[in-house]
């Protein structure tokens, strides 16, 4: 069922508009992401292997943070109907099971002619930046009433 209640249409977007969303990173989430993505790298799913690594324990897939960013874009800013065009990601620190990851999205630029919107995307854990990047999306326009 479509509900655009959480959508900010292109015409209503503003520079510096923001949204944040919190995600709980658990072993179960990491295991589910490994199943969906097919990425079973032992650094993510094997505690003994990961404990012997430079990380000293399991870490979440970097692209899990990317998925959290996508969920925040689709779930609120701009919201439903948004089309991803591109995303850069810079991984600064490893997210671990038990972490609370806060995704923060901020509107950097809006092109009303093309509907392209540039978003600053950041994932923080314990107040520190763990993932940083920029998303380019096409924001949905207000429906035309007949």
PDB file of C-alpha atoms in Angstrom:
ATOM      1  CA  UNK A   1       0.000   0.000   0.000  1.00  0.00           C
ATOM      2  CA  UNK A   2       1.396   3.418  -0.962  1.00  0.00           C
ATOM      3  CA  UNK A   3       1.362   6.142   1.668  1.00  0.00           C
ATOM      4  CA  UNK A   4       3.311   9.257   0.817  1.00  0.00           C
ATOM      5  CA  UNK A   5       2.717  10.822   4.263  1.00  0.00           C
ATOM      6  CA  UNK A   6       6.467  10.691   4.972  1.00  0.00           C
ATOM      7  CA  UNK A   7       7.447  12.234   1.638  1.00  0.00           C
ATOM      8  CA  UNK A   8       8.827  15.739   1.232  1.00  0.00           C
ATOM      9  CA  UNK A   9       8.059  16.607  -2.377  1.00  0.00           C
ATOM     10  CA  UNK A  10      10.610  18.429  -4.528  1.00  0.00           C
ATOM     11  CA  UNK A  11       8.609  21.647  -4.351  1.00  0.00           C
ATOM     12  CA  UNK A  12       8.723  21.598  -0.521  1.00  0.00           C
ATOM     13  CA  UNK A  13      12.393  20.677  -0.029  1.00  0.00           C
ATOM     14  CA  UNK A  14      14.727  23.279   1.453  1.00  0.00           C
ATOM     15  CA  UNK A  15      18.517  23.567   1.631  1.00  0.00           C
ATOM     16  CA  UNK A  16      19.774  22.357   5.039  1.00  0.00           C
ATOM     17  CA  UNK A  17      16.568  20.414   5.695  1.00  0.00           C
ATOM     18  CA  UNK A  18      17.506  17.403   7.833  1.00  0.00           C
ATOM     19  CA  UNK A  19      16.332  14.077   9.116  1.00  0.00           C
ATOM     20  CA  UNK A  20      17.921  11.497  11.412  1.00  0.00           C
ATOM     21  CA  UNK A  21      17.027   7.874  12.008  1.00  0.00           C
ATOM     22  CA  UNK A  22      18.487   5.379  14.486  1.00  0.00           C
ATOM     23  CA  UNK A  23      19.254   1.741  13.685  1.00  0.00           C
ATOM     24  CA  UNK A  24      20.262  -1.009  16.109  1.00  0.00           C
ATOM     25  CA  UNK A  25      23.097  -3.134  14.718  1.00  0.00           C
ATOM     26  CA  UNK A  26      22.811  -6.689  16.030  1.00  0.00           C
ATOM     27  CA  UNK A  27      24.332 -10.050  15.199  1.00  0.00           C
ATOM     28  CA  UNK A  28      20.938 -11.040  13.769  1.00  0.00           C
ATOM     29  CA  UNK A  29      20.861  -7.981  11.483  1.00  0.00           C
ATOM     30  CA  UNK A  30      24.412  -8.680  10.290  1.00  0.00           C
ATOM     31  CA  UNK A  31      23.567 -12.351   9.655  1.00  0.00           C
ATOM     32  CA  UNK A  32      20.417 -11.352   7.728  1.00  0.00           C
ATOM     33  CA  UNK A  33      22.403  -8.841   5.649  1.00  0.00           C
ATOM     34  CA  UNK A  34      24.977 -11.570   4.879  1.00  0.00           C
ATOM     35  CA  UNK A  35      22.163 -13.819   3.650  1.00  0.00           C
ATOM     36  CA  UNK A  36      20.518 -11.130   1.517  1.00  0.00           C
ATOM     37  CA  UNK A  37      23.777  -9.797   0.052  1.00  0.00           C
ATOM     38  CA  UNK A  38      25.603 -13.128  -0.244  1.00  0.00           C
ATOM     39  CA  UNK A  39      28.594 -11.515   1.527  1.00  0.00           C
ATOM     40  CA  UNK A  40      29.691 -14.104   4.077  1.00  0.00           C
ATOM     41  CA  UNK A  41      33.150 -12.634   4.691  1.00  0.00           C
ATOM     42  CA  UNK A  42      34.219 -14.136   8.044  1.00  0.00           C
ATOM     43  CA  UNK A  43      35.094 -10.665   9.399  1.00  0.00           C
ATOM     44  CA  UNK A  44      31.314 -10.178   9.568  1.00  0.00           C
ATOM     45  CA  UNK A  45      30.003 -13.618  10.525  1.00  0.00           C
ATOM     46  CA  UNK A  46      32.738 -15.635  12.295  1.00  0.00           C
ATOM     47  CA  UNK A  47      33.662 -14.366  15.770  1.00  0.00           C
ATOM     48  CA  UNK A  48      36.792 -16.536  16.090  1.00  0.00           C
ATOM     49  CA  UNK A  49      38.139 -15.376  12.741  1.00  0.00           C
ATOM     50  CA  UNK A  50      37.220 -11.746  13.437  1.00  0.00           C
ATOM     51  CA  UNK A  51      38.759 -11.847  16.936  1.00  0.00           C
ATOM     52  CA  UNK A  52      42.121 -12.763  15.393  1.00  0.00           C
ATOM     53  CA  UNK A  53      41.878  -9.881  12.881  1.00  0.00           C
ATOM     54  CA  UNK A  54      43.022  -6.295  13.284  1.00  0.00           C
ATOM     55  CA  UNK A  55      39.404  -5.445  14.216  1.00  0.00           C
ATOM     56  CA  UNK A  56      39.563  -7.761  17.276  1.00  0.00           C
ATOM     57  CA  UNK A  57      35.970  -8.839  16.702  1.00  0.00           C
ATOM     58  CA  UNK A  58      33.105  -8.944  14.229  1.00  0.00           C
ATOM     59  CA  UNK A  59      32.191  -5.813  12.290  1.00  0.00           C
ATOM     60  CA  UNK A  60      29.120  -4.989  10.244  1.00  0.00           C
ATOM     61  CA  UNK A  61      29.250  -4.901   6.462  1.00  0.00           C
ATOM     62  CA  UNK A  62      30.047  -1.405   5.249  1.00  0.00           C
ATOM     63  CA  UNK A  63      27.151  -1.629   2.835  1.00  0.00           C
ATOM     64  CA  UNK A  64      24.779  -2.272   5.741  1.00  0.00           C
ATOM     65  CA  UNK A  65      25.415   1.379   6.617  1.00  0.00           C
ATOM     66  CA  UNK A  66      24.682   2.179   2.966  1.00  0.00           C
ATOM     67  CA  UNK A  67      21.391   0.312   3.273  1.00  0.00           C
ATOM     68  CA  UNK A  68      20.537   2.313   6.399  1.00  0.00           C
ATOM     69  CA  UNK A  69      21.200   5.516   4.443  1.00  0.00           C
ATOM     70  CA  UNK A  70      18.951   4.291   1.623  1.00  0.00           C
ATOM     71  CA  UNK A  71      16.216   3.431   4.127  1.00  0.00           C
ATOM     72  CA  UNK A  72      16.428   6.921   5.622  1.00  0.00           C
ATOM     73  CA  UNK A  73      16.228   8.560   2.197  1.00  0.00           C
ATOM     74  CA  UNK A  74      13.260   6.393   1.170  1.00  0.00           C
ATOM     75  CA  UNK A  75      11.580   6.606   4.561  1.00  0.00           C
ATOM     76  CA  UNK A  76      11.682  10.317   5.099  1.00  0.00           C
ATOM     77  CA  UNK A  77      13.895  12.682   3.107  1.00  0.00           C
ATOM     78  CA  UNK A  78      12.822  13.049   0.435  1.00  0.00           C
ATOM     79  CA  UNK A  79      10.784   9.876   1.075  1.00  0.00           C
ATOM     80  CA  UNK A  80       8.660   7.473  -0.928  1.00  0.00           C
ATOM     81  CA  UNK A  81       9.065   7.755  -4.667  1.00  0.00           C
ATOM     82  CA  UNK A  82      12.668   8.968  -4.435  1.00  0.00           C
ATOM     83  CA  UNK A  83      14.983   7.524  -7.088  1.00  0.00           C
ATOM     84  CA  UNK A  84      18.672   6.983  -6.267  1.00  0.00           C
ATOM     85  CA  UNK A  85      21.092   8.236  -8.925  1.00  0.00           C
ATOM     86  CA  UNK A  86      24.361   7.830  -7.025  1.00  0.00           C
ATOM     87  CA  UNK A  87      26.003   7.542  -3.631  1.00  0.00           C
ATOM     88  CA  UNK A  88      29.560   8.034  -2.419  1.00  0.00           C
ATOM     89  CA  UNK A  89      30.615   6.414   0.841  1.00  0.00           C
ATOM     90  CA  UNK A  90      33.750   6.893   2.887  1.00  0.00           C
ATOM     91  CA  UNK A  91      34.190   4.385   5.706  1.00  0.00           C
ATOM     92  CA  UNK A  92      35.980   5.994   8.667  1.00  0.00           C
ATOM     93  CA  UNK A  93      35.429   3.417  11.417  1.00  0.00           C
ATOM     94  CA  UNK A  94      33.958  -0.068  11.758  1.00  0.00           C
ATOM     95  CA  UNK A  95      30.411  -0.493  13.034  1.00  0.00           C
ATOM     96  CA  UNK A  96      30.065  -3.426  15.420  1.00  0.00           C
ATOM     97  CA  UNK A  97      27.265  -5.631  16.724  1.00  0.00           C
ATOM     98  CA  UNK A  98      25.629  -3.799  19.616  1.00  0.00           C
ATOM     99  CA  UNK A  99      26.216  -0.345  18.115  1.00  0.00           C
ATOM    100  CA  UNK A 100      23.434   2.155  17.650  1.00  0.00           C
ATOM    101  CA  UNK A 101      23.950   3.769  14.237  1.00  0.00           C
ATOM    102  CA  UNK A 102      22.389   7.183  13.659  1.00  0.00           C
ATOM    103  CA  UNK A 103      21.907   8.124  10.018  1.00  0.00           C
ATOM    104  CA  UNK A 104      21.753  11.833   9.339  1.00  0.00           C
ATOM    105  CA  UNK A 105      20.645  13.234   5.971  1.00  0.00           C
ATOM    106  CA  UNK A 106      20.939  16.937   5.059  1.00  0.00           C
ATOM    107  CA  UNK A 107      19.809  18.592   1.820  1.00  0.00           C
ATOM    108  CA  UNK A 108      22.841  20.254   0.186  1.00  0.00           C
ATOM    109  CA  UNK A 109      21.501  21.285  -3.215  1.00  0.00           C
ATOM    110  CA  UNK A 110      18.218  21.244  -5.132  1.00  0.00           C
ATOM    111  CA  UNK A 111      17.754  21.506  -8.892  1.00  0.00           C
ATOM    112  CA  UNK A 112      14.079  22.276  -9.449  1.00  0.00           C
ATOM    113  CA  UNK A 113      14.403  21.860 -13.214  1.00  0.00           C
ATOM    114  CA  UNK A 114      15.757  18.289 -13.133  1.00  0.00           C
ATOM    115  CA  UNK A 115      14.395  17.304  -9.675  1.00  0.00           C
ATOM    116  CA  UNK A 116      17.921  16.209  -8.728  1.00  0.00           C
ATOM    117  CA  UNK A 117      18.757  16.697  -5.070  1.00  0.00           C
ATOM    118  CA  UNK A 118      22.166  16.362  -3.426  1.00  0.00           C
ATOM    119  CA  UNK A 119      22.153  14.989   0.113  1.00  0.00           C
ATOM    120  CA  UNK A 120      24.955  14.886   2.680  1.00  0.00           C
ATOM    121  CA  UNK A 121      24.798  11.426   4.251  1.00  0.00           C
ATOM    122  CA  UNK A 122      26.469  10.616   7.567  1.00  0.00           C
ATOM    123  CA  UNK A 123      26.352   7.638   9.915  1.00  0.00           C
ATOM    124  CA  UNK A 124      27.445   8.262  13.492  1.00  0.00           C
ATOM    125  CA  UNK A 125      28.024   5.878  16.370  1.00  0.00           C
ATOM    126  CA  UNK A 126      28.574   7.281  19.860  1.00  0.00           C
ATOM    127  CA  UNK A 127      28.681  10.765  18.317  1.00  0.00           C
ATOM    128  CA  UNK A 128      31.593   9.976  15.980  1.00  0.00           C
ATOM    129  CA  UNK A 129      31.403   9.851  12.182  1.00  0.00           C
ATOM    130  CA  UNK A 130      31.730   6.249  10.994  1.00  0.00           C
ATOM    131  CA  UNK A 131      30.498   6.674   7.400  1.00  0.00           C
ATOM    132  CA  UNK A 132      30.314   9.857   5.354  1.00  0.00           C
ATOM    133  CA  UNK A 133      29.133  10.498   1.818  1.00  0.00           C
ATOM    134  CA  UNK A 134      26.908  12.263  -0.658  1.00  0.00           C
ATOM    135  CA  UNK A 135      23.776  10.927  -2.332  1.00  0.00           C
ATOM    136  CA  UNK A 136      22.275  12.201  -5.556  1.00  0.00           C
ATOM    137  CA  UNK A 137      18.578  11.455  -5.875  1.00  0.00           C
ATOM    138  CA  UNK A 138      15.593  12.445  -7.941  1.00  0.00           C
ATOM    139  CA  UNK A 139      12.909  13.733  -5.596  1.00  0.00           C
ATOM    140  CA  UNK A 140       9.253  13.013  -6.266  1.00  0.00           C
ATOM    141  CA  UNK A 141       7.139  15.928  -7.482  1.00  0.00           C
ATOM    142  CA  UNK A 142       3.723  16.740  -6.073  1.00  0.00           C
ATOM    143  CA  UNK A 143       0.998  14.812  -7.852  1.00  0.00           C
ATOM    144  CA  UNK A 144      -0.995  16.866 -10.334  1.00  0.00           C
ATOM    145  CA  UNK A 145      -4.653  16.944  -9.362  1.00  0.00           C
ATOM    146  CA  UNK A 146      -7.166  16.574 -12.124  1.00  0.00           C
TER     147      UNK A 146
END
